[in-house]
PDB file of C-alpha atoms and ligand atoms in Angstrom:
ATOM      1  CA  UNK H 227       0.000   0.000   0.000  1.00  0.00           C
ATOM      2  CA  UNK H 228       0.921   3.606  -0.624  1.00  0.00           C
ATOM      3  CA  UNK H 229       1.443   5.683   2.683  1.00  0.00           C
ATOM      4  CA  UNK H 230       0.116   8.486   1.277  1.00  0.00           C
ATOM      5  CA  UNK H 231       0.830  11.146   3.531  1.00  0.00           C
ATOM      6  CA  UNK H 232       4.393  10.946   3.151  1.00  0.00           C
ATOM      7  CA  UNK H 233       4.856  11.299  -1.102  1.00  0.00           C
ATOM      8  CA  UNK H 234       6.943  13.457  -2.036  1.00  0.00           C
ATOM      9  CA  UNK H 235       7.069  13.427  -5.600  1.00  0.00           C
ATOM     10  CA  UNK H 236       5.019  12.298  -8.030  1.00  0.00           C
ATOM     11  CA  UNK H 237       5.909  11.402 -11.536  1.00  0.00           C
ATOM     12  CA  UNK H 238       3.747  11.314 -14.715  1.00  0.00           C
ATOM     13  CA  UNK H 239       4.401   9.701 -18.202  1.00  0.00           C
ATOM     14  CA  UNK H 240       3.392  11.979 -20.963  1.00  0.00           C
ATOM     15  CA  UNK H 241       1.338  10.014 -23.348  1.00  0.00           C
ATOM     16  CA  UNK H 242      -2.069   8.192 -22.478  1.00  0.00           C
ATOM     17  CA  UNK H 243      -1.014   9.360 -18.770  1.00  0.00           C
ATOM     18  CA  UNK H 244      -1.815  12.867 -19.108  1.00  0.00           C
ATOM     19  CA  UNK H 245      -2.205  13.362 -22.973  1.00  0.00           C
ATOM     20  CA  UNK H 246      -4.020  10.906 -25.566  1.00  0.00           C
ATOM     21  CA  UNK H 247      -4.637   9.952 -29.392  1.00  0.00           C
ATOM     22  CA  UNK H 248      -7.996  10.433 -30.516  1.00  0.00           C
ATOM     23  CA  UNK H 249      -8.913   7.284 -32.285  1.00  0.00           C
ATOM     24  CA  UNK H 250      -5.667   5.799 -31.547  1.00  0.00           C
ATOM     25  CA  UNK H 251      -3.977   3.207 -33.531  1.00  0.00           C
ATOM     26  CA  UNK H 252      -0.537   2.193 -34.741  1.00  0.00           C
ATOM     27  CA  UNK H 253      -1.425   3.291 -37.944  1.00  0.00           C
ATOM     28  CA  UNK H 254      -2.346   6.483 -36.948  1.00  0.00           C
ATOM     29  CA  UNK H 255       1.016   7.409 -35.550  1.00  0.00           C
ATOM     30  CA  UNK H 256       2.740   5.564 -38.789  1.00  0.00           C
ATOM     31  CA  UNK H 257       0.416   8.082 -40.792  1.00  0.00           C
ATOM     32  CA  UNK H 258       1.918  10.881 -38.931  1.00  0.00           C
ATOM     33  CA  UNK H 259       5.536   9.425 -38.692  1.00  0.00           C
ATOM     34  CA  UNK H 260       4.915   9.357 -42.612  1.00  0.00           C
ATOM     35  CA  UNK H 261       3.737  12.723 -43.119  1.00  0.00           C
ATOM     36  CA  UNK H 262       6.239  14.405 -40.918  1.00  0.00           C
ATOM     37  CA  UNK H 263       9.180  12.711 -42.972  1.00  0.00           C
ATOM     38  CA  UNK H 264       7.251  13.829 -46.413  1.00  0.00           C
ATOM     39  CA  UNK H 265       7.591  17.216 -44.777  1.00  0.00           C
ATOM     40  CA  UNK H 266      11.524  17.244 -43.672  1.00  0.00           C
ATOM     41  CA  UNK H 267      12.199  16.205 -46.828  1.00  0.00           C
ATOM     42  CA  UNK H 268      10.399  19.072 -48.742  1.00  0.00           C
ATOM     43  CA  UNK H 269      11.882  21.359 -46.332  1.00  0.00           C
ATOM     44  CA  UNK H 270      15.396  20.019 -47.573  1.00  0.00           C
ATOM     45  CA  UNK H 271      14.783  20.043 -50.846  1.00  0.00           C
ATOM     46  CA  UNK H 272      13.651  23.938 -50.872  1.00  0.00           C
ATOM     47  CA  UNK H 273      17.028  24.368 -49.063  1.00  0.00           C
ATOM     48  CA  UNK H 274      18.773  22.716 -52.143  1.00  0.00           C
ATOM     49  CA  UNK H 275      20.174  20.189 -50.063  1.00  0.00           C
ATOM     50  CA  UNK H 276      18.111  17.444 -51.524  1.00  0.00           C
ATOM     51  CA  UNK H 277      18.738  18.580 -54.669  1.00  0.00           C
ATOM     52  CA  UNK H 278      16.350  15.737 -57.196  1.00  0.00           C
ATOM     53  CA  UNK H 279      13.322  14.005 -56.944  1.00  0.00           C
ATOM     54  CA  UNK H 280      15.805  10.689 -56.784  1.00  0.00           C
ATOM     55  CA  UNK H 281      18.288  11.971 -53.887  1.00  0.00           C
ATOM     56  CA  UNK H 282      14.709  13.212 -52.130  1.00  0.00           C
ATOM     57  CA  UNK H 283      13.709   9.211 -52.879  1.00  0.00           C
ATOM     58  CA  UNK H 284      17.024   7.999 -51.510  1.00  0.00           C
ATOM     59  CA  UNK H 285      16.896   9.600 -48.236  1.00  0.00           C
ATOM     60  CA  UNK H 286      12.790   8.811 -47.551  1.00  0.00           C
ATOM     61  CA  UNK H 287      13.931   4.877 -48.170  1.00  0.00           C
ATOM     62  CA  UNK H 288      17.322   5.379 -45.402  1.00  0.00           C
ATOM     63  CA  UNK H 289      15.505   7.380 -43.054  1.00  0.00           C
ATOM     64  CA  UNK H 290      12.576   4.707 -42.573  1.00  0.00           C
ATOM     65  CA  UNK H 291      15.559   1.465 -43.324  1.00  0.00           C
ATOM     66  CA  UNK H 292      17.294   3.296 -39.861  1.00  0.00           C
ATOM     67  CA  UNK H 293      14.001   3.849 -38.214  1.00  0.00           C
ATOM     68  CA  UNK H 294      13.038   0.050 -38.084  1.00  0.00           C
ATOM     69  CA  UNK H 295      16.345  -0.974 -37.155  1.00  0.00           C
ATOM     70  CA  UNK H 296      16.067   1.634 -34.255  1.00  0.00           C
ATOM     71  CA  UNK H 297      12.504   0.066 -33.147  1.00  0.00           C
ATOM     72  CA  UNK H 298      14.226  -2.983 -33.076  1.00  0.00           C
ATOM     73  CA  UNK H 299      17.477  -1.817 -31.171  1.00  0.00           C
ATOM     74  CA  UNK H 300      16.174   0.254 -28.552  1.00  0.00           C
ATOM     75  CA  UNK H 301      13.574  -2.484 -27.255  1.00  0.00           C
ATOM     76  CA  UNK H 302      16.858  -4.754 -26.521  1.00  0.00           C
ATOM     77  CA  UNK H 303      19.398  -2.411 -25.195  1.00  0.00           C
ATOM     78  CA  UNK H 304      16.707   1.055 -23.918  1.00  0.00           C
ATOM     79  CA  UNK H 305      18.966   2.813 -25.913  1.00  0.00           C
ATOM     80  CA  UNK H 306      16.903   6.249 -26.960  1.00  0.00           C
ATOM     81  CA  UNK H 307      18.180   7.255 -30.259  1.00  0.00           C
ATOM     82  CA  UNK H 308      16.682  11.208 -30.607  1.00  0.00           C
ATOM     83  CA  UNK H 309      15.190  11.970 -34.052  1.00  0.00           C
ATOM     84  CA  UNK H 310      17.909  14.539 -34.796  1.00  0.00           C
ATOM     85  CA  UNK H 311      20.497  12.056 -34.246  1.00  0.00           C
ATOM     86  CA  UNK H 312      18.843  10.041 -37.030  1.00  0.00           C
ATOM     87  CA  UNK H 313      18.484  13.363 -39.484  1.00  0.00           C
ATOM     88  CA  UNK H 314      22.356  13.680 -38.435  1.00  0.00           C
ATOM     89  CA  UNK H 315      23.201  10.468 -39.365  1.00  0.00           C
ATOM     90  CA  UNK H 316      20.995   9.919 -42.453  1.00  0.00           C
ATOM     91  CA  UNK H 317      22.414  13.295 -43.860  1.00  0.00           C
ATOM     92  CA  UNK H 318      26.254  12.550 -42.790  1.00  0.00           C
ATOM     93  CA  UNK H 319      25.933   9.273 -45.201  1.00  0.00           C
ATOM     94  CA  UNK H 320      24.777  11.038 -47.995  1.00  0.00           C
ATOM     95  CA  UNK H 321      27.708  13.630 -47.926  1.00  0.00           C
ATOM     96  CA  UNK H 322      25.172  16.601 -46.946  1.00  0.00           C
ATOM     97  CA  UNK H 323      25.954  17.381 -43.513  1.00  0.00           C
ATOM     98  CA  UNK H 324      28.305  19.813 -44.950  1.00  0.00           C
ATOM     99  CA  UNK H 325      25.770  21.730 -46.222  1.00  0.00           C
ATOM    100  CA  UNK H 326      23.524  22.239 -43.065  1.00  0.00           C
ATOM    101  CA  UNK H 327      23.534  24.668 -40.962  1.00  0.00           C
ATOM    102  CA  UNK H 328      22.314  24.760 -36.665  1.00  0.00           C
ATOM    103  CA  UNK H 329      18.936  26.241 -37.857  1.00  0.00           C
ATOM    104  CA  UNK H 330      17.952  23.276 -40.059  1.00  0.00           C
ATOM    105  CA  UNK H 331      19.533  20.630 -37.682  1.00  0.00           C
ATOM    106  CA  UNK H 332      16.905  22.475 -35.291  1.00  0.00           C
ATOM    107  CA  UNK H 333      14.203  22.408 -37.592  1.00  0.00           C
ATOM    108  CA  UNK H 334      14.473  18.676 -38.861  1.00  0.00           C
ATOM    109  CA  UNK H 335      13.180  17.087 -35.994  1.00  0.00           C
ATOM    110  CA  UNK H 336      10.630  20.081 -35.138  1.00  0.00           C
ATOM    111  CA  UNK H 337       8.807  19.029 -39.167  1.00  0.00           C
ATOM    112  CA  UNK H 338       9.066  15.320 -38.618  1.00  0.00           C
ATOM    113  CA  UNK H 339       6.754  15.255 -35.237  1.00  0.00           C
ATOM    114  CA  UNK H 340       5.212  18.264 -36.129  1.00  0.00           C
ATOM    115  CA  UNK H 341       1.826  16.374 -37.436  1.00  0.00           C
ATOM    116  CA  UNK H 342       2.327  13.980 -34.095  1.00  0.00           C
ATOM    117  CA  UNK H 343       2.163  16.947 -32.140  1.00  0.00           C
ATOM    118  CA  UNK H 344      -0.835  18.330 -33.213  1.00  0.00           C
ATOM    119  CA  UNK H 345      -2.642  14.832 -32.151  1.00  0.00           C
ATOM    120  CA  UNK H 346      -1.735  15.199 -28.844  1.00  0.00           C
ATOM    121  CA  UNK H 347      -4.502  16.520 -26.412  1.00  0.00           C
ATOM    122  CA  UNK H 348      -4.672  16.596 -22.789  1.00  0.00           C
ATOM    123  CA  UNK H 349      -7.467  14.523 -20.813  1.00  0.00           C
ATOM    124  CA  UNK H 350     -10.644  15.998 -19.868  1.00  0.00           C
ATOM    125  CA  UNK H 351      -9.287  16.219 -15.857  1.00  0.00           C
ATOM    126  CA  UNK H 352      -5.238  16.655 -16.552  1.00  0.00           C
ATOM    127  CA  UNK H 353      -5.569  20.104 -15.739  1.00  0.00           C
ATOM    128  CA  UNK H 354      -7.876  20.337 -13.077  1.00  0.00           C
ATOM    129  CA  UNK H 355      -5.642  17.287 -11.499  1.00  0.00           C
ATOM    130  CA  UNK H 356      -2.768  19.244 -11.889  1.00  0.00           C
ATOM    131  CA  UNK H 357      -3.857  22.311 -10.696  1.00  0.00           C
ATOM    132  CA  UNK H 358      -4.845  20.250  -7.124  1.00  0.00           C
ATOM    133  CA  UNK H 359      -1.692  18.564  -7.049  1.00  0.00           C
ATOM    134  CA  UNK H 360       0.186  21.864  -7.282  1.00  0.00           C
ATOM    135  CA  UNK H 361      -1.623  23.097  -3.995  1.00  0.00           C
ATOM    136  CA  UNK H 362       0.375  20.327  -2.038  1.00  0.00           C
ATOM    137  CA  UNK H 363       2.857  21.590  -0.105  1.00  0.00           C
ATOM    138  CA  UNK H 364       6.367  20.138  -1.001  1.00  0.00           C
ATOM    139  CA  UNK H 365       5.561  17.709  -3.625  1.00  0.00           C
ATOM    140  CA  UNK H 366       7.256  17.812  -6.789  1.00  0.00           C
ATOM    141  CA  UNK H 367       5.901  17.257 -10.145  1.00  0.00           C
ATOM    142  CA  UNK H 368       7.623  16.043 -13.146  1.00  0.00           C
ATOM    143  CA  UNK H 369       6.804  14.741 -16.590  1.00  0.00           C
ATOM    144  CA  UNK H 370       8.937  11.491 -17.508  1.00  0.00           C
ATOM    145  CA  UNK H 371       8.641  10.609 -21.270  1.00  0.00           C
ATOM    146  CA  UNK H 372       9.895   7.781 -23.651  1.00  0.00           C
ATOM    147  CA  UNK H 373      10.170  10.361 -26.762  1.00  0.00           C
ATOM    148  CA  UNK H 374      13.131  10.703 -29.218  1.00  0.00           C
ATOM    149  CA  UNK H 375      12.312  14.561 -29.946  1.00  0.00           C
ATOM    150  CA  UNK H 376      12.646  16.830 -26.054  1.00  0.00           C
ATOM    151  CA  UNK H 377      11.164  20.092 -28.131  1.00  0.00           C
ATOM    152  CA  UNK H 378       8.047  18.280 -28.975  1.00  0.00           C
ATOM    153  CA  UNK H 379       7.053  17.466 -25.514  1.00  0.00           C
ATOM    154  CA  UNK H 380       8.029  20.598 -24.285  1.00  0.00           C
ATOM    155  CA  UNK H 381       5.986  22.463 -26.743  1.00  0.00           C
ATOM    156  CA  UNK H 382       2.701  20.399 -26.615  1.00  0.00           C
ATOM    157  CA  UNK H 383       2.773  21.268 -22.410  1.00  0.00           C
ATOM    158  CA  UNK H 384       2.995  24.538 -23.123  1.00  0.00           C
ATOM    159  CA  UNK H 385       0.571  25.070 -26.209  1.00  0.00           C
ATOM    160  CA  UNK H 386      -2.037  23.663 -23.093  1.00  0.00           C
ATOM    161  CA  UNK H 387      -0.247  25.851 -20.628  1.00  0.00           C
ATOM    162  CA  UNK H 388       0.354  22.720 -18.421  1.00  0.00           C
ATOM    163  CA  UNK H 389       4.487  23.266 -18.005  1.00  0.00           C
ATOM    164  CA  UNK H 390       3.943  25.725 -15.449  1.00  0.00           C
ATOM    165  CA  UNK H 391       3.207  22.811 -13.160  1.00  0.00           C
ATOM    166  CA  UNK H 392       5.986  20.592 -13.785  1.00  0.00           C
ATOM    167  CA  UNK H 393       9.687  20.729 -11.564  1.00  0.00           C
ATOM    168  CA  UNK H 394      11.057  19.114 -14.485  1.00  0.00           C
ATOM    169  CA  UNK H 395      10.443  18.018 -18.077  1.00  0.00           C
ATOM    170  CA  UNK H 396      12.528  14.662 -18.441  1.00  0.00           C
ATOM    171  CA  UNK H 397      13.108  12.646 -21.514  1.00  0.00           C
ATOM    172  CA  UNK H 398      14.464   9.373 -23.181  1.00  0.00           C
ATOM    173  CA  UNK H 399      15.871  11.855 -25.906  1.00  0.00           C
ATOM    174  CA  UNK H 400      17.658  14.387 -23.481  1.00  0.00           C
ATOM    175  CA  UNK H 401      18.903  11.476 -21.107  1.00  0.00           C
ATOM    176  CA  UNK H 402      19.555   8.531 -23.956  1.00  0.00           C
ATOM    177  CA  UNK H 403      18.147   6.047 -22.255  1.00  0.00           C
ATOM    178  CA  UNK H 404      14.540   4.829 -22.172  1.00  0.00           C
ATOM    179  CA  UNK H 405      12.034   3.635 -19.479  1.00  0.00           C
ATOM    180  CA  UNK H 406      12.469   0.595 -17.994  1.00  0.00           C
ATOM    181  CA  UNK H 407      16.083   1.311 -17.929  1.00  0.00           C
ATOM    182  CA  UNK H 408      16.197   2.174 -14.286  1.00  0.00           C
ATOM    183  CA  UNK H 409      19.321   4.695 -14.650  1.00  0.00           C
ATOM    184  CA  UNK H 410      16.272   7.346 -15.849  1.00  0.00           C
ATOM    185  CA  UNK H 411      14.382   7.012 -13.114  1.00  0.00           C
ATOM    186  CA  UNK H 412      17.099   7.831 -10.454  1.00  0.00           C
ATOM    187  CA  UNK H 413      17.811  10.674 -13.156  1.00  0.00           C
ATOM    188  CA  UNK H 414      14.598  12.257 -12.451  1.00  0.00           C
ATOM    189  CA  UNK H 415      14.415  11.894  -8.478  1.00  0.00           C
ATOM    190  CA  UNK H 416      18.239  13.267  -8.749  1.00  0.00           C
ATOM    191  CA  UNK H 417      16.815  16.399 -11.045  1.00  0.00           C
ATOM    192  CA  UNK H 418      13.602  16.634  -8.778  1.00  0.00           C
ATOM    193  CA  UNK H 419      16.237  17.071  -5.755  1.00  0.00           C
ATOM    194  CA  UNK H 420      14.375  14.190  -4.248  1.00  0.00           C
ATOM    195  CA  UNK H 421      17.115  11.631  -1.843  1.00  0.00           C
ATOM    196  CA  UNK H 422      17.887   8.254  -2.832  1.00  0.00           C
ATOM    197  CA  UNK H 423      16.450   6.903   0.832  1.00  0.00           C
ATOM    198  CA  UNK H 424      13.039   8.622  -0.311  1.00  0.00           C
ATOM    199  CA  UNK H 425      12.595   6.843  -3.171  1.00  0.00           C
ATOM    200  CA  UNK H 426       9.585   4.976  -2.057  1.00  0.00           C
ATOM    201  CA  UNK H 427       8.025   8.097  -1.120  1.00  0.00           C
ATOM    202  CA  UNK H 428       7.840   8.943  -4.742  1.00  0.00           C
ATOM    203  CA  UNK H 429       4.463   7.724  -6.964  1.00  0.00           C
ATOM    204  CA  UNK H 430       5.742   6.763 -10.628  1.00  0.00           C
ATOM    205  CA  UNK H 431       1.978   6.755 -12.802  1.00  0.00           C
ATOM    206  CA  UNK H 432       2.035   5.818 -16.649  1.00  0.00           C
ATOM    207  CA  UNK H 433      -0.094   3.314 -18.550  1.00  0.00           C
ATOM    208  CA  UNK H 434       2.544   0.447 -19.286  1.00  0.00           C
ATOM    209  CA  UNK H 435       5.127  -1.880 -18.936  1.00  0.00           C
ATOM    210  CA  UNK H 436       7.912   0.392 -19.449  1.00  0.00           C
ATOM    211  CA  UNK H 437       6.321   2.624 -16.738  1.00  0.00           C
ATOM    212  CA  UNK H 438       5.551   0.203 -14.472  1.00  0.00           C
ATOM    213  CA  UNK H 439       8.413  -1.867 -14.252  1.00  0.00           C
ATOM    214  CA  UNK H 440      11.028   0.327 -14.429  1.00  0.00           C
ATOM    215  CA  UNK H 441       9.618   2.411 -11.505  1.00  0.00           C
ATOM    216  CA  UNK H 442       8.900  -0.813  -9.647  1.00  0.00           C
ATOM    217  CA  UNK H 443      12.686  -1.898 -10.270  1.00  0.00           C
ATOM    218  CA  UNK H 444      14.047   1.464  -9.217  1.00  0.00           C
ATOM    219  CA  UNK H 445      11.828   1.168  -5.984  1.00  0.00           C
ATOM    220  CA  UNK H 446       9.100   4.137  -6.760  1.00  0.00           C
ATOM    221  CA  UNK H 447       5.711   3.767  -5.579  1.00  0.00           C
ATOM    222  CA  UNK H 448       3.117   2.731  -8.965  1.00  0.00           C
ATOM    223  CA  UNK H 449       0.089   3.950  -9.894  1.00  0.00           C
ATOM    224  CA  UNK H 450      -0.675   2.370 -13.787  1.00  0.00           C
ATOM    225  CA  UNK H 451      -3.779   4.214 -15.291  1.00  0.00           C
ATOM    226  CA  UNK H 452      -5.403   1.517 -17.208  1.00  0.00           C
ATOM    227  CA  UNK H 453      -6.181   2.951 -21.163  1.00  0.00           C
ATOM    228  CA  UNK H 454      -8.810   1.569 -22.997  1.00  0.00           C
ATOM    229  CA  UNK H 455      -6.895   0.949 -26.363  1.00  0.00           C
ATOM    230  CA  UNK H 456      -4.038  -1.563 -26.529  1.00  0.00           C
ATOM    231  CA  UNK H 457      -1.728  -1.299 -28.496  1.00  0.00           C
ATOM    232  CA  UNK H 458       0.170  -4.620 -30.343  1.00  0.00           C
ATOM    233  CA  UNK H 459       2.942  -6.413 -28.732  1.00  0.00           C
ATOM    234  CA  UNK H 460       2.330  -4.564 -26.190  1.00  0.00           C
ATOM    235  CA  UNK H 461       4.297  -6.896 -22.905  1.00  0.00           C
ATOM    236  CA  UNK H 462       2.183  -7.709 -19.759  1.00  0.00           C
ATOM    237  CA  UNK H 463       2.608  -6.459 -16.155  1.00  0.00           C
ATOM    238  CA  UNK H 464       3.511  -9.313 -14.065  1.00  0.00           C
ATOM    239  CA  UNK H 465       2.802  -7.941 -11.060  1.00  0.00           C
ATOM    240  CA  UNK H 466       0.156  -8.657  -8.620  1.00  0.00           C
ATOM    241  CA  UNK H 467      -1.735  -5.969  -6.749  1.00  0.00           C
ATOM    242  CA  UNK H 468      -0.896  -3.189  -8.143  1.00  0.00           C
ATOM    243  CA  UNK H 469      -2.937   0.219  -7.658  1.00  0.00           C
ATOM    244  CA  UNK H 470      -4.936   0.886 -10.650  1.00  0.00           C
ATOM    245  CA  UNK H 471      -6.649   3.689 -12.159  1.00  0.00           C
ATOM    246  CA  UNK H 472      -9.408   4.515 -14.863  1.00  0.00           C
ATOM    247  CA  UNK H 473      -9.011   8.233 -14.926  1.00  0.00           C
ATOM    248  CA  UNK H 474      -5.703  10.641 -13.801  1.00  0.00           C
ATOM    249  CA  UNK H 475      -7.968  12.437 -11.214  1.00  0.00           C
ATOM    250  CA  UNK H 476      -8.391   9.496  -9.333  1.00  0.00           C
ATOM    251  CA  UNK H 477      -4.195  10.107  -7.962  1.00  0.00           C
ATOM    252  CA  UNK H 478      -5.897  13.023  -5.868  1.00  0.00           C
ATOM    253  CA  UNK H 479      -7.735   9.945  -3.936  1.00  0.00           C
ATOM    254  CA  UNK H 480      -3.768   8.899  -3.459  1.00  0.00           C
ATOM    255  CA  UNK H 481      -2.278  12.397  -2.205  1.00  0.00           C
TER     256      UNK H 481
HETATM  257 MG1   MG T1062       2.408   6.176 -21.986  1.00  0.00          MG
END
């Protein structure tokens, strides 16, 4: 059981934790995935970096050859491999990275999630659950998110104004290693300025595995919110009594 009284921080996954998909499906993020590479790649070819229709080709057929090998990879090892790496990369073997400047390798990464972003939309009581949990004296707040691209995560919290309530913003792409890797857990209580021998005062919630056992591994408290959609190959929780959750407001009951 949680001894409530005594949490001291409390740490949310980003998406179907305090954001969702509507209509979500893995084809809906490959859609976006797809369209946000259609648009890098126009944005490099008004540039004149991609300079034909066959070079513009070329780099489409690397970019999504690297990508699978990265869903692969980073399942085995955690290993978070951020988008611009990949636009680094992809461009390097092609002899263009010459040619690029800071403000496109900014810009790159910003294009490809760019349609992903827009998807993303709070639930109905993030918010108003937020806004609660802020009135707590000394508990800190942070946002702890498997995402290759820091910006994008960053920018969809503030479009809904929520950043204001977070001590930190932490992700697989600014730490390079993924949830369950453990090593980005104690990351996070370090950054929330949190001690080591308070670590099970601190409430990890997300809505799978990743969340769930890594936080249970680093010895956090769990909460998993329970999402309707599943999503494939999706791996089990094998753990018993767990607290569970249908809706984020329901961690107020915890506090
Ligand atoms: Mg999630």
């Amino acid at each position: 059981m949680i001894e409530i009284s005594k949490i001291k921080g409390l740490i949310f996954d980003f998406g179907f934790t305090l954001f969702y998909f509507e209509e979500a499906s893995l084809k809906k993020y490959i859609n976006c995935y797809q369209k946000g590479l259609q648009k890098s790649v126009d944005f490099l070819f008004r540039r004149n970096i991609l300079k034909t229709e066959s070079i513009k080709k070329e780099f489409i057929n690397k970019f999504n050859r690297m990508q699978n090998e990265i869903f692969k990879e980073r399942n085995k090892g955690h290993q978070e491999y951020p988008t611009r790496t990949l636009f680094r990369r992809i461009c390097r073997s092609m002899n263009l990275d010459e040619d690029i400047n800071e403000e496109v390798w900014e810009e790159l990464p910003n294009l490809f999630h760019s349609f992903e972003e827009e998807e993303w939309i709070p639930f109905e009581n993030t918010h108003n659950t937020l806004t609660q949990l802020k009135k707590v004296p000394h508990l800190k707040l942070a946002v702890l998110s498997n995402h290759p691209h820091h910006t994008m995560i960053e920018q969809v919290l503030n479009r809904y104004n929520l950043s204001q309530f977070f001590d930190e913003i932490i992700t697989s792409a600014e730490y390079g290693m993924r949830k369950p890797h453990i090593d980005i857990f104690d990351y996070t209580i370090k950054k929330l300025g949190i001690k080591k021998e308070d670590k099970k005062n601190i409430i990890m919630c997300g809505d799978e595995y990743a969340d769930i056992m890594g936080a249970h591994r680093a010895g956090l408290q769990i909460v998993l919110i329970e999402r309707e959609y599943k999503f494939p190959y999706e791996k089990d929780i094998p753990l018993k009594d767990i607290c569970r959750i249908k809706d984020i407001s329901e961690i107020l009951n915890l506090i």
